[in-house]
Structure formats: C-alpha cells, structure tokens
C-alpha angles and dihedrals in degrees: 000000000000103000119192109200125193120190120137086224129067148127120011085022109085106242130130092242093079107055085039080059096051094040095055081048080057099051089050098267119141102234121186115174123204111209163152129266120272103266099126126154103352096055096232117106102234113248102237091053094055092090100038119105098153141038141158107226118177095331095312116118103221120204106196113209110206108252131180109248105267079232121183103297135068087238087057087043101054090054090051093062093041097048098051084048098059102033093050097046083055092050092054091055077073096042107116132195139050120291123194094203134019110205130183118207091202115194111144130359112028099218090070072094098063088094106053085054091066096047092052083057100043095047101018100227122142107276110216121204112213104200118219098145140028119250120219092014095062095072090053089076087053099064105272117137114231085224103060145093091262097043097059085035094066092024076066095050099045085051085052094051102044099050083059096063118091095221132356119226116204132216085194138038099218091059089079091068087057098049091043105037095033127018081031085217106168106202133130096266115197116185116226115171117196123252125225127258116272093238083067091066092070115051115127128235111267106247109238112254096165094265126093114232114199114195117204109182126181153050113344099216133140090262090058102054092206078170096076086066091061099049089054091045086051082055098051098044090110089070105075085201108066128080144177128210119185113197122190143038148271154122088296096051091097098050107045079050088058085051091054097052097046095046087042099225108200091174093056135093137179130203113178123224122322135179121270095246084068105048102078079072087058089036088060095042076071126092082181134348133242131232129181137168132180122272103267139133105226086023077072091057085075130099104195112219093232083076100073082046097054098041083047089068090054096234123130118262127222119197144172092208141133129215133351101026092039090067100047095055086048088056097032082055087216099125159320134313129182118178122288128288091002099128094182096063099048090048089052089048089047086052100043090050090057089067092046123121102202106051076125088065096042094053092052085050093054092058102036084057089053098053096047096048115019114024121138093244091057092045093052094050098044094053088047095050080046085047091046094056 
C-alpha cells in the first residue's frame, strides 16, 4: 500500500512512529511521513535541521512543516502546535501522488490531524486516527480548567477532528469510554496497543547485591508526576538500600531537580535523556521499574508506552498509578499499584516489595504478559490485518 503518516514528531525525535514506519518500509509498504521539525523534548528546533524540508530514512520519505520551537512556556508551546498545524496543512495542498490510507499517528496536540483532513479531502482516501492521547483531556495536566472558556473551545475542535477521521485506532481500551460517554463520537473504534523495542528483550536480571535499584524512564512532564516518586522516596531516606534513578527529560525536569534538592534526596539520581540504544545499561540498573500518572479520570484512561517496554524486560513494575495500567499490571500479575500521586503508599509498597520472596515469578509474569499481549509480531499482524480491511 501507499501509506501517508502525520504526526508532528519523528526521527530523531523518539517516538514509536518511527520504528512502526520503517517496519511497514520493511514489509514492502510505501511509507511517506509529513512532520515537524526535530525540537522534542528540549523545546529548541536542532540547527542542522532549520534548513531541511526533505529525507529519505530508512526507506521513508519524510516531508518537514516549519514549526515554532514548543520552547519552555504554554504560550511557546501553543504556537508550536498552531504553527505546525497551519504550515503542514499548506504543505499537503503540493503533495502529489495517490495514498491508500491516511493515518494519523495522533499524540499531542490533536491538530497534528488538520492535514490529513485535507488530504482525505484532496484525494479522497479513508483517514485513520491513531489515538495516543486524549483530546480535550491532555490540557487539563497542564493547568486549564474544564470549566473555562479554553477548555470548551478545544473540547469543540477535538470533537471536530475526531468526527473527520474513518476509523479510530486505540492505544488503550479504556479510550473507548472517553470517545463514546463523553466526547459521543460514533466511529468504528480497533485497539491497537503498541509493542516494545526489540533492544528491551534483551535486557539481562540484575544480580542481588543486597540493595534495591528502581528504574523510572521516560518523559518528566506534568502528566507524569514524576514528583510522587520523590516524596516517597523522602519518605523512604532512612533505608540505605534502597535507590531511585530517573532517567529522561521533560518540562518537569527542573522542578522535580529543585525537590530533590530541598528535600535533600540522597537516594535519588538523575540521568537526563539518553538514546535508545542506551537505555537497555539503565534497564538492567532496575530490579523493577516505576510508573506514575496524575491523578485524573480520563488521564487513567492512558497506557503509557513505557509500559510494553518495561514488561519487555521482564522486571516488576511499581506504579502510583489509576486506570488503565493499573489493570494491566493487576492482570499481567508483574507488580504492585496504589492510587495516583499518594506517595505513602507507594513508599510503603516499595517497601513492602524489598522483603518479597517471588520477584522471580514476577519477572516471568511480566514477559510472559508481553509476549501474549504486546510482541512485535502480534502488533504487526494485527495492524495488517487493520490495513487489509
């Protein structure tokens, strides 16, 4: 097939959406990407991309919009989103050529799917939505009131958008509650949660030296309440065996820095953002991984993909965290949950999980989950037998 993917983050950006491009290259799909340019996580489009508005990665054949750097503000970062939006859905008006399928691979924000609009209009081909995040119910983490102006505003738009789209694809089950209870959009709806990186297979068991390493990787955002791990590991600086290593980057870093030092947090280390090809050396620091999320209803609907990556290494995962990935942990039988942003109770399940006698067993469960549920090879024949229909 001739696939057309938006999604205003790709290459060198760290997003799924590339290795699922330059998987369906692999399997003999013509793939071509419309994008941003490269400015994610640190807010700051990278020099040598300024003047680049074509490449050939991998086999995709990648179209980059102008954009404003998302910067450090709400105010940057609103023009970043508009600005991708209107100068990509001018750049589609000179896209030649015939697609099959028009997919979106919709993270934040939603109008990154303004474009394919237009091109399911232009070449009247089905336009595919392919949920990652929840629109209007992301800008609530970032401080807008759901009863005010913006937030009905947007609320409007995603409804909009989203009522454009052919079929909707989910990263998580429970997004279908929010697209049917509350934004009552009626569209065929497919999950299709994402699968780990292949270099996450292979990460080897921590051997035990008496101390109890936990692992959190990812973005450091508001959504993410990375803070919630601080204050339980404040609460835990009286066990010399016990440490926390934060690995990634974000709008939060700063903060959560500032915690540290204030609470002076001995236990606890961070390491920036790294490439992916590093991260299997801070995978196998862990003797099990941390998630957390706000405390939000629709926030819950949400599966982080860090998740697949986590259970891929086969470690337990620890999480204070609602909803969706609480329940798969609870099925997956991998770890332990206790309810968003309460930071006692995740110390006193971290704690709890040192004194344990079957992290073995929870290891093997965490695998085994994986590769039931979210392996490559299921991903990839699930989404062609999506693509075939």
């Amino acid at each position: 097939m001739k696939i057309l993917i938006v999604c205003q983050y790709f290459y060198p950006e760290r997003f799924r959406v590339n290795d699922i491009s330059f998987e369906l290259v692999k399997q003999g799909h013509d793939v071509t990407v419309l994008t941003g340019l490269p400015n994610y996580p640190d807010g700051v489009v990278k020099k040598e991309y300024k003047a680049i508005r074509y490449e050939d990665i991998n086999g995709v054949k990648v179209y980059r919009s102008w954009l404003i750097g998302r910067g450090k503000s709400n105010n940057t970062l609103f023009l970043n989103y508009i600005s991708f939006a209107i100068s990509s859905s001018l750049r589609v008006l000179k896209l030649k050529g015939e697609y099959d399928k028009i997919i979106v691979y919709q993270l934040s924000p939603v109008s990154m799917a303004i474009p394919g609009i237009i091109v399911k209009k232009k070449f009247k081909k089905p336009l595919i939505i392919y949920a990652h995040d929840l629109w209007p119910e992301s800008i609530v983490s970032g401080g807008i009131q759901t009863k005010g102006i913006v937030y009905k505003i947007v609320k409007r738009i995603s409804k909009a958008i989203y009522n454009q789209s052919d079929e909707i694809w989910l990263s998580s089950k429970m997004f279908e509650n929010y697209f049917n209870d509350y934004l009552k959009i009626d569209k065929p709806m497919k999950h299709l949660p994402v699968y780990a990186e292949d270099l996450f297979g292979t990460i080897p068991p921590r051997e035990n030296d008496g101390n109890t390493n936990l692992v959190f990787a990812g973005n450091i955002g508001e959504m993410q309440s990375v803070e919630t791990i601080l204050f339980a590991a404040n609460e835990l600086k009286h066990r010399n065996d016990i440490f926390f290593h934060i690995v990634g980057d974000g709008s939060s870093k700063t903060k959560c820095e500032n915690i540290k030092r204030n609470l002076e947090l001995n236990n606890v280390v961070f390491y920036g953002s790294h490439p992916i090809e590093r991260m299997p050396y801070y995978y196998a620091m862990a003797d099990a991984f941390l998630i957390t999320l706000k405390n939000n209803k629709s926030i819950s609907y949400t599966l982080p993909n860090k998740v697949q990556s986590y259970m891929a290494a086969g470690k337990p995962i620890l999480g204070s965290i609602n909803g969706e990935t609480a329940q798969v942990i609870a099925d997956a039988n991998c770890g332990f949950t206790v309810n968003a942003e309460d930071y006692k109770k995740l110390a006193n399940v971290i704690e709890m999980f040192t004194n344990i006698n079957n992290k073995d067993e929870l290891n093997l469960n965490s695998k085994k989950y994986y590769d039931e549920n979210y392996s490559k090879e299921k991903y990839f024949w699930n989404l062609s037998q999506i693509l075939k229909s």
